[in-house]
Amino acid sequence: MAETPGPPGSRGTPRILLLTGKGGVGKSTLAAGTAALAAARGARTLVLSTDAAHSLADAYGVPVGPDPTEVAPDLHVQQVDAQLRFEQSWAEIQRYLLSLLDVVGVDRVAAEELTVLPGAEEVLALLELRLHARSGEWDTIVVDCAPTAETLRLLALPEALGWYMQRIFPTQRKVMRALKPVLTRAAGVPLPTETVFDALERLHRELDEVRALLTGPQASVRIVLTPEKVVLAEARRSWTTLSLFGYRVDGVVANRIFPTGGADAWRTAWTQAQAAVLAEVEASFAGLPLWRSVYRAAEPVGASALADLAADVYGDDDPLAPPTGTGPYSVQMGETGGDGPATATVSLVLPLVERRDVGLARNGDELVVTVGSYRRLLTLPTGLARHRIAGARIEGGRLQVRFEEKVT
Ligand SMILES: Nc1ncnc2c1ncn2[C@@H]1O[C@H](COP(=O)(O)OP(=O)(O)O)[C@@H](O)[C@H]1O
Ligand SMILES: [Mg+2]
């Protein structure tokens, strides 16, 4: 599935960069700045925010609508109308759930609350990405993400439902269709209509497409943080979680670093505290680029101020260079060493954890990897059908799971 970008103007998949981090650290500022810099260097750039707060418009200092708006040459901004997206993709399914809850006697207000998934609006807003990525109009798409990695984790849903959607869902749908006349009369429970099934299937397919785009070879996630202990702790967890779900984290931006100089006690205390946390940031994210962004004397507003900020932050580095390094997940079939059983190694980027933090289980053709309260279902290649887990370890920030062919 290697992507070969053609000459500008005929790009296949655009370079997709997501910026994430805790609230207030400067995600929107860095997203807006990175996009402005890319556009100033000639890339047809779209920056979109899925956040209900209209911070991109504030950052560029211009009004921005729900459709891409040009705010500088080659720079378009879009604030996705998450509510509208939600209605388009979820309404059909929600209507059905509401009718079902009505029958079992759940009060309407409570039912509405039950059928609104937390974080779902954000995820559905990301559906917008599919159309833009396919349009051929953009070289670069920058996404100003929600405060935590939660949204990206929710995108793992289609993968988790993959097995169900492929094998159970079509059968269930057929059975439902056949039994419908009987069941409706007997139980008085509304059964899902074809449109509900269609809506579910479409939503699943679309979400899966977005996940494939965001975990693809042209996409990466950049973590924005400020040099504070609490922020660092969350950024570390994000790196692990994002990796677990297959996203490539390609760097860290430390924002709001106080310039050195000045001598009052307050300032000295803060610069020292920041320097200490920055040393921890460096140690934590060793192996990833760490870009530093100075706390400016004023809020950077407008495309040119933001592009300047980004140019300072990235220096000689190309902020939109294609992601490098091995993919987040790989399978290596081993040699059959002499008479021993055939082996294989499944390897997953999983930084900042130890072996004892990781749970592993085999579930049919899936490998279930658990870290804390997060669980990823990895579909194993069919070549591993007859293998069993023989051992696992963490090495160089990767989880290596060794499989051995069952000797019968
Ligand atoms: N390096 C910086 N120097 C000065 N002000 C900054 C800097 N980074 C962010 N800000 C300001 O801090 C506020 C929050 O930044 P923002 O990018 O909106 O954070 P987030 O999107 O992570 O919530 C904004 O008013 C922004 O202009
Ligand atoms: Mg923001």
Coordinates of C-alpha atoms in Angstrom, one line a residue, residues 18 24 37 52 65 72 92 102 141 204 209 255 268 275 279 291-292 305 313 321 383 394 397 405:
L18 CA -2.8 16.1 13.4
G24 CA -4.7 25.4 26.2
L37 CA 4.1 28.1 6.9
A52 CA -16.8 23.6 18.6
G65 CA -17.3 29.3 8.0
A72 CA -4.1 33.7 2.7
E92 CA -31.1 7.5 11.4
D102 CA -39.4 4.4 24.1
I141 CA -4.1 18.9 5.5
H204 CA -18.7 1.8 9.8
E209 CA -11.7 4.9 5.9
N255 CA 5.3 25.6 23.7
T268 CA 13.9 33.0 37.6
A275 CA 14.2 23.9 32.3
A279 CA 14.9 18.0 30.5
W291 CA 10.7 21.5 18.7
R292 CA 10.8 24.5 21.1
A305 CA 2.5 36.2 12.5
V313 CA 9.8 26.7 15.9
A321 CA 8.3 16.1 5.7
G383 CA -0.3 -17.1 8.1
I394 CA 9.4 -4.6 25.2
G397 CA 9.9 1.2 22.6
E405 CA 3.6 -22.8 15.1

